[in-house]
Amino acid sequence: MSRPSSTQRLRKPIIFVLAVSVLVLLAWFVKQNVSLDEIVIQEGQIREIIAQNPWSSFLSGFAVYLLLAFVPGTGGKAVVWGWLFGFWPALITVSIGLAIAAMAIFLLSRYLFQAAIERRYGGFLVLMNRHLEKEGAFYLLTLRMAHAPFSIVNPVSGASRVRAWTFFWTTVVGLMPANIIWIYVGIRLPSLQELAATGPESLIDLPLILALIGCGVLPLLVRWLIRHFGLPGTTTDSNEIIFQKPEQE
């Protein structure tokens, strides 16, 4: 494995600085040009539209979520959808939207870009096929519950020997626990009107705090269980590298 060049080492810090700069400029612009009262009014109008047009609002929200599901680095969408739409509409949107986006990448990888995926993630692909032969669907379920990077799991699964149906249902089921927790965080968050009226005290909510802790603990717990107890049919060594980020050639 070749060592990363100086350009590669600087890429993440540069991106981080640019992202922080953009956020600072955005916060300054909003503070100078948008009042809190205006934001609260706009939020109320959005909630009123959703209440008066539940089906069209749901379909519009689903379409927006599906588009965002293809964009890397847009985590936290489930919180926003839970906050705006409520638990069940958000759960349906998030579960189906993520599954459709994952299947699209899976099929593109399998039928159009398989050779490129094999060249870039050859080592991880070999490891995945080995685990799929031993544990089958349970391996993919574990990757999903442990929040292995979607940008890697989806295309590499397409280049692997896993069946499309197995990939689809393990994606839906494996992501369900985290989706439920994130959406619950959203429905526990106060509205902007409540936040403006009571201040930060409205965020002091025990179920909300426990849900936020659960969001961070769940994938870590799954990884800890795998490292200590292993997957059925695997050795300790393979369990230790099961969630390592694959080398990119």
Tab-separated table of C-alpha atoms in Angstrom:
chain	number	residue	atom	x	y	z
A	1	MET	CA	0.000	0.000	0.000
A	2	SER	CA	1.413	3.339	-1.015
A	3	ARG	CA	1.632	6.151	1.496
A	4	PRO	CA	-0.753	9.081	0.998
A	5	SER	CA	0.792	12.057	-0.717
A	6	SER	CA	1.040	15.483	0.915
A	7	THR	CA	-1.911	16.623	-1.213
A	8	GLN	CA	-4.053	13.751	0.053
A	9	ARG	CA	-3.053	14.479	3.660
A	10	LEU	CA	-4.042	18.136	3.284
A	11	ARG	CA	-7.331	17.462	1.525
A	12	LYS	CA	-9.447	16.821	4.636
A	13	PRO	CA	-8.141	19.820	6.643
A	14	ILE	CA	-8.722	22.103	3.630
A	15	ILE	CA	-12.263	20.779	3.151
A	16	PHE	CA	-12.928	21.218	6.888
A	17	VAL	CA	-11.684	24.835	6.848
A	18	LEU	CA	-13.775	25.634	3.775
A	19	ALA	CA	-16.869	24.051	5.320
A	20	VAL	CA	-16.426	25.991	8.567
A	21	SER	CA	-15.895	29.219	6.600
A	22	VAL	CA	-19.078	28.671	4.612
A	23	LEU	CA	-21.058	27.961	7.788
A	24	VAL	CA	-19.685	31.075	9.491
A	25	LEU	CA	-20.573	33.244	6.485
A	26	LEU	CA	-24.030	31.665	6.302
A	27	ALA	CA	-24.627	32.255	10.022
A	28	TRP	CA	-23.498	35.886	9.666
A	29	PHE	CA	-25.777	36.419	6.643
A	30	VAL	CA	-28.778	34.908	8.415
A	31	LYS	CA	-28.123	36.970	11.540
A	32	GLN	CA	-27.890	40.187	9.517
A	33	ASN	CA	-30.822	39.623	7.199
A	34	VAL	CA	-33.267	37.223	8.862
A	35	SER	CA	-34.919	37.738	12.230
A	36	LEU	CA	-35.930	34.908	14.528
A	37	ASP	CA	-39.554	36.024	14.321
A	38	GLU	CA	-39.507	35.616	10.534
A	39	ILE	CA	-38.032	32.114	10.814
A	40	VAL	CA	-40.668	31.126	13.382
A	41	ILE	CA	-43.431	32.425	11.096
A	42	GLN	CA	-42.019	30.475	8.128
A	43	GLU	CA	-41.830	27.304	10.204
A	44	GLY	CA	-45.453	27.766	11.250
A	45	GLN	CA	-46.483	28.224	7.624
A	46	ILE	CA	-44.639	25.044	6.591
A	47	ARG	CA	-46.311	23.042	9.367
A	48	GLU	CA	-49.697	24.450	8.380
A	49	ILE	CA	-49.172	23.422	4.744
A	50	ILE	CA	-48.210	19.897	5.860
A	51	ALA	CA	-51.302	19.658	8.085
A	52	GLN	CA	-53.656	20.887	5.354
A	53	ASN	CA	-52.112	18.830	2.535
A	54	PRO	CA	-50.766	15.661	4.189
A	55	TRP	CA	-50.514	13.467	1.100
A	56	SER	CA	-48.998	15.985	-1.290
A	57	SER	CA	-46.633	17.146	1.474
A	58	PHE	CA	-45.631	13.555	2.151
A	59	LEU	CA	-44.918	12.867	-1.528
A	60	SER	CA	-42.963	16.109	-1.898
A	61	GLY	CA	-40.956	15.336	1.235
A	62	PHE	CA	-40.294	11.808	-0.024
A	63	ALA	CA	-39.006	13.107	-3.372
A	64	VAL	CA	-36.674	15.585	-1.656
A	65	TYR	CA	-35.407	12.930	0.755
A	66	LEU	CA	-34.775	10.467	-2.060
A	67	LEU	CA	-32.646	13.015	-3.911
A	68	LEU	CA	-30.678	13.840	-0.759
A	69	ALA	CA	-30.117	10.130	-0.096
A	70	PHE	CA	-27.807	10.042	-3.132
A	71	VAL	CA	-25.680	12.911	-1.761
A	72	PRO	CA	-22.796	11.858	0.524
A	73	GLY	CA	-22.424	13.749	3.786
A	74	THR	CA	-26.113	14.560	4.258
A	75	GLY	CA	-26.568	12.584	7.466
A	76	GLY	CA	-29.152	13.702	9.987
A	77	LYS	CA	-31.952	13.912	7.427
A	78	ALA	CA	-34.087	11.525	9.507
A	79	VAL	CA	-34.051	14.011	12.402
A	80	VAL	CA	-35.378	16.809	10.179
A	81	TRP	CA	-38.092	14.602	8.656
A	82	GLY	CA	-39.183	13.384	12.096
A	83	TRP	CA	-39.267	16.988	13.324
A	84	LEU	CA	-41.445	18.132	10.415
A	85	PHE	CA	-43.621	15.144	9.479
A	86	GLY	CA	-43.955	13.033	12.621
A	87	PHE	CA	-42.885	9.474	13.363
A	88	TRP	CA	-44.677	7.220	10.875
A	89	PRO	CA	-44.460	9.399	7.744
A	90	ALA	CA	-40.785	10.001	8.496
A	91	LEU	CA	-40.085	6.303	9.113
A	92	ILE	CA	-41.701	5.308	5.810
A	93	THR	CA	-39.840	8.050	3.940
A	94	VAL	CA	-36.440	7.329	5.477
A	95	SER	CA	-36.633	3.528	5.245
A	96	ILE	CA	-37.870	3.374	1.652
A	97	GLY	CA	-35.788	6.334	0.472
A	98	LEU	CA	-32.513	4.904	1.779
A	99	ALA	CA	-33.348	1.453	0.400
A	100	ILE	CA	-34.129	2.807	-3.083
A	101	ALA	CA	-30.949	4.903	-3.165
A	102	ALA	CA	-28.879	1.933	-1.976
A	103	MET	CA	-30.446	-0.355	-4.602
A	104	ALA	CA	-29.779	2.169	-7.362
A	105	ILE	CA	-26.076	2.308	-6.454
A	106	PHE	CA	-26.033	-1.488	-6.086
A	107	LEU	CA	-27.473	-2.039	-9.587
A	108	LEU	CA	-25.271	0.596	-11.210
A	109	SER	CA	-22.232	-1.041	-9.641
A	110	ARG	CA	-23.295	-4.525	-10.719
A	111	TYR	CA	-24.208	-3.789	-14.331
A	112	LEU	CA	-22.167	-0.727	-15.313
A	113	PHE	CA	-19.210	-0.160	-12.987
A	114	GLN	CA	-18.295	-3.597	-11.656
A	115	ALA	CA	-14.796	-3.589	-13.176
A	116	ALA	CA	-14.020	-0.172	-11.694
A	117	ILE	CA	-15.281	-1.244	-8.246
A	118	GLU	CA	-13.158	-4.390	-8.400
A	119	ARG	CA	-10.051	-2.333	-9.182
A	120	ARG	CA	-10.645	0.236	-6.449
A	121	TYR	CA	-11.940	-1.988	-3.638
A	122	GLY	CA	-10.493	-5.355	-4.609
A	123	GLY	CA	-9.313	-6.277	-1.109
A	124	PHE	CA	-12.593	-5.410	0.569
A	125	LEU	CA	-14.538	-7.187	-2.175
A	126	VAL	CA	-12.609	-10.407	-1.534
A	127	LEU	CA	-13.270	-10.047	2.200
A	128	MET	CA	-16.990	-9.405	1.613
A	129	ASN	CA	-17.401	-12.431	-0.643
A	130	ARG	CA	-15.612	-14.574	1.938
A	131	HIS	CA	-17.965	-13.434	4.697
A	132	LEU	CA	-21.032	-13.768	2.467
A	133	GLU	CA	-20.138	-17.412	1.861
A	134	LYS	CA	-19.883	-18.056	5.623
A	135	GLU	CA	-22.551	-15.845	7.199
A	136	GLY	CA	-24.702	-14.816	4.241
A	137	ALA	CA	-27.320	-12.167	4.953
A	138	PHE	CA	-26.257	-11.835	8.595
A	139	TYR	CA	-23.016	-10.225	7.476
A	140	LEU	CA	-24.806	-7.478	5.537
A	141	LEU	CA	-27.209	-6.948	8.451
A	142	THR	CA	-24.233	-6.421	10.728
A	143	LEU	CA	-22.611	-3.932	8.373
A	144	ARG	CA	-25.843	-1.932	8.254
A	145	MET	CA	-26.415	-1.955	12.004
A	146	ALA	CA	-22.808	-0.921	12.596
A	147	HIS	CA	-23.194	1.956	10.112
A	148	ALA	CA	-20.386	0.873	7.823
A	149	PRO	CA	-19.923	3.639	5.189
A	150	PHE	CA	-22.752	3.551	2.645
A	151	SER	CA	-20.460	4.970	-0.029
A	152	ILE	CA	-18.403	1.778	0.197
A	153	VAL	CA	-20.887	-0.935	1.195
A	154	ASN	CA	-23.429	-0.148	-1.547
A	155	PRO	CA	-21.116	-0.277	-4.596
A	156	VAL	CA	-18.964	-3.129	-3.267
A	157	SER	CA	-22.098	-5.179	-2.550
A	158	GLY	CA	-23.107	-4.645	-6.178
A	159	ALA	CA	-19.800	-6.065	-7.338
A	160	SER	CA	-20.053	-8.993	-4.909
A	161	ARG	CA	-21.953	-12.257	-5.269
A	162	VAL	CA	-24.858	-11.261	-3.018
A	163	ARG	CA	-28.366	-11.448	-4.489
A	164	ALA	CA	-30.202	-8.172	-5.074
A	165	TRP	CA	-33.180	-9.185	-2.915
A	166	THR	CA	-30.883	-10.101	-0.004
A	167	PHE	CA	-29.149	-6.754	-0.284
A	168	PHE	CA	-32.499	-4.919	-0.342
A	169	TRP	CA	-34.119	-6.503	2.708
A	170	THR	CA	-30.948	-6.454	4.810
A	171	THR	CA	-30.641	-2.737	4.037
A	172	VAL	CA	-34.217	-2.050	5.193
A	173	VAL	CA	-34.008	-4.225	8.321
A	174	GLY	CA	-30.425	-3.393	9.263
A	175	LEU	CA	-30.963	0.373	9.111
A	176	MET	CA	-34.332	0.258	10.898
A	177	PRO	CA	-33.057	0.523	14.530
A	178	ALA	CA	-30.924	3.609	13.826
A	179	ASN	CA	-33.679	5.157	11.695
A	180	ILE	CA	-36.178	4.770	14.534
A	181	ILE	CA	-33.819	6.396	17.038
A	182	TRP	CA	-32.951	9.332	14.763
A	183	ILE	CA	-36.603	9.971	13.913
A	184	TYR	CA	-37.500	9.809	17.605
A	185	VAL	CA	-34.875	12.493	18.205
A	186	GLY	CA	-36.644	14.610	15.602
A	187	ILE	CA	-40.102	14.279	17.137
A	188	ARG	CA	-38.717	15.113	20.593
A	189	LEU	CA	-37.040	18.304	19.396
A	190	PRO	CA	-39.059	21.451	20.169
A	191	SER	CA	-40.474	23.604	17.413
A	192	LEU	CA	-38.773	26.916	16.722
A	193	GLN	CA	-41.735	28.678	18.306
A	194	GLU	CA	-41.249	26.680	21.517
A	195	LEU	CA	-37.506	27.287	21.377
A	196	ALA	CA	-38.025	31.022	20.948
A	197	ALA	CA	-40.569	31.135	23.771
A	198	THR	CA	-38.732	29.084	26.410
A	199	GLY	CA	-35.128	29.286	25.247
A	200	PRO	CA	-32.555	26.469	25.505
A	201	GLU	CA	-34.468	24.998	28.461
A	202	SER	CA	-36.851	23.380	25.969
A	203	LEU	CA	-33.960	21.140	24.875
A	204	ILE	CA	-33.578	19.708	28.381
A	205	ASP	CA	-35.642	16.584	27.806
A	206	LEU	CA	-34.619	13.196	29.231
A	207	PRO	CA	-36.052	11.046	26.379
A	208	LEU	CA	-34.319	13.343	23.877
A	209	ILE	CA	-30.999	13.071	25.694
A	210	LEU	CA	-31.289	9.273	25.924
A	211	ALA	CA	-32.140	9.044	22.207
A	212	LEU	CA	-29.113	11.159	21.299
A	213	ILE	CA	-26.913	8.878	23.396
A	214	GLY	CA	-28.481	5.864	21.668
A	215	CYS	CA	-27.631	7.293	18.235
A	216	GLY	CA	-23.946	7.250	19.094
A	217	VAL	CA	-23.898	4.072	21.175
A	218	LEU	CA	-25.778	1.704	18.829
A	219	PRO	CA	-23.149	1.324	16.057
A	220	LEU	CA	-20.346	1.224	18.634
A	221	LEU	CA	-22.186	-1.492	20.565
A	222	VAL	CA	-22.645	-3.601	17.423
A	223	ARG	CA	-18.941	-3.288	16.570
A	224	TRP	CA	-17.944	-4.162	20.134
A	225	LEU	CA	-20.152	-7.262	20.115
A	226	ILE	CA	-18.697	-8.417	16.799
A	227	ARG	CA	-15.096	-7.878	17.919
A	228	HIS	CA	-15.627	-9.752	21.183
A	229	PHE	CA	-18.044	-12.514	20.191
A	230	GLY	CA	-17.563	-12.661	16.419
A	231	LEU	CA	-19.885	-13.574	13.594
A	232	PRO	CA	-20.941	-17.213	13.228
A	233	GLY	CA	-18.292	-19.128	11.337
A	234	THR	CA	-15.594	-16.444	11.414
A	235	THR	CA	-12.230	-16.327	13.111
A	236	THR	CA	-11.102	-13.660	15.550
A	237	ASP	CA	-8.703	-12.171	13.001
A	238	SER	CA	-11.364	-11.666	10.362
A	239	ASN	CA	-13.733	-10.150	12.929
A	240	GLU	CA	-11.090	-7.594	13.864
A	241	ILE	CA	-10.834	-6.292	10.302
A	242	ILE	CA	-14.500	-6.632	9.365
A	243	PHE	CA	-15.233	-2.933	9.814
A	244	GLN	CA	-11.902	-1.426	8.868
A	245	LYS	CA	-12.026	1.147	6.096
A	246	PRO	CA	-10.914	-0.604	2.908
A	247	GLU	CA	-7.776	0.494	1.169
A	248	GLN	CA	-8.317	2.633	-1.910
A	249	GLU	CA	-5.754	2.012	-4.614
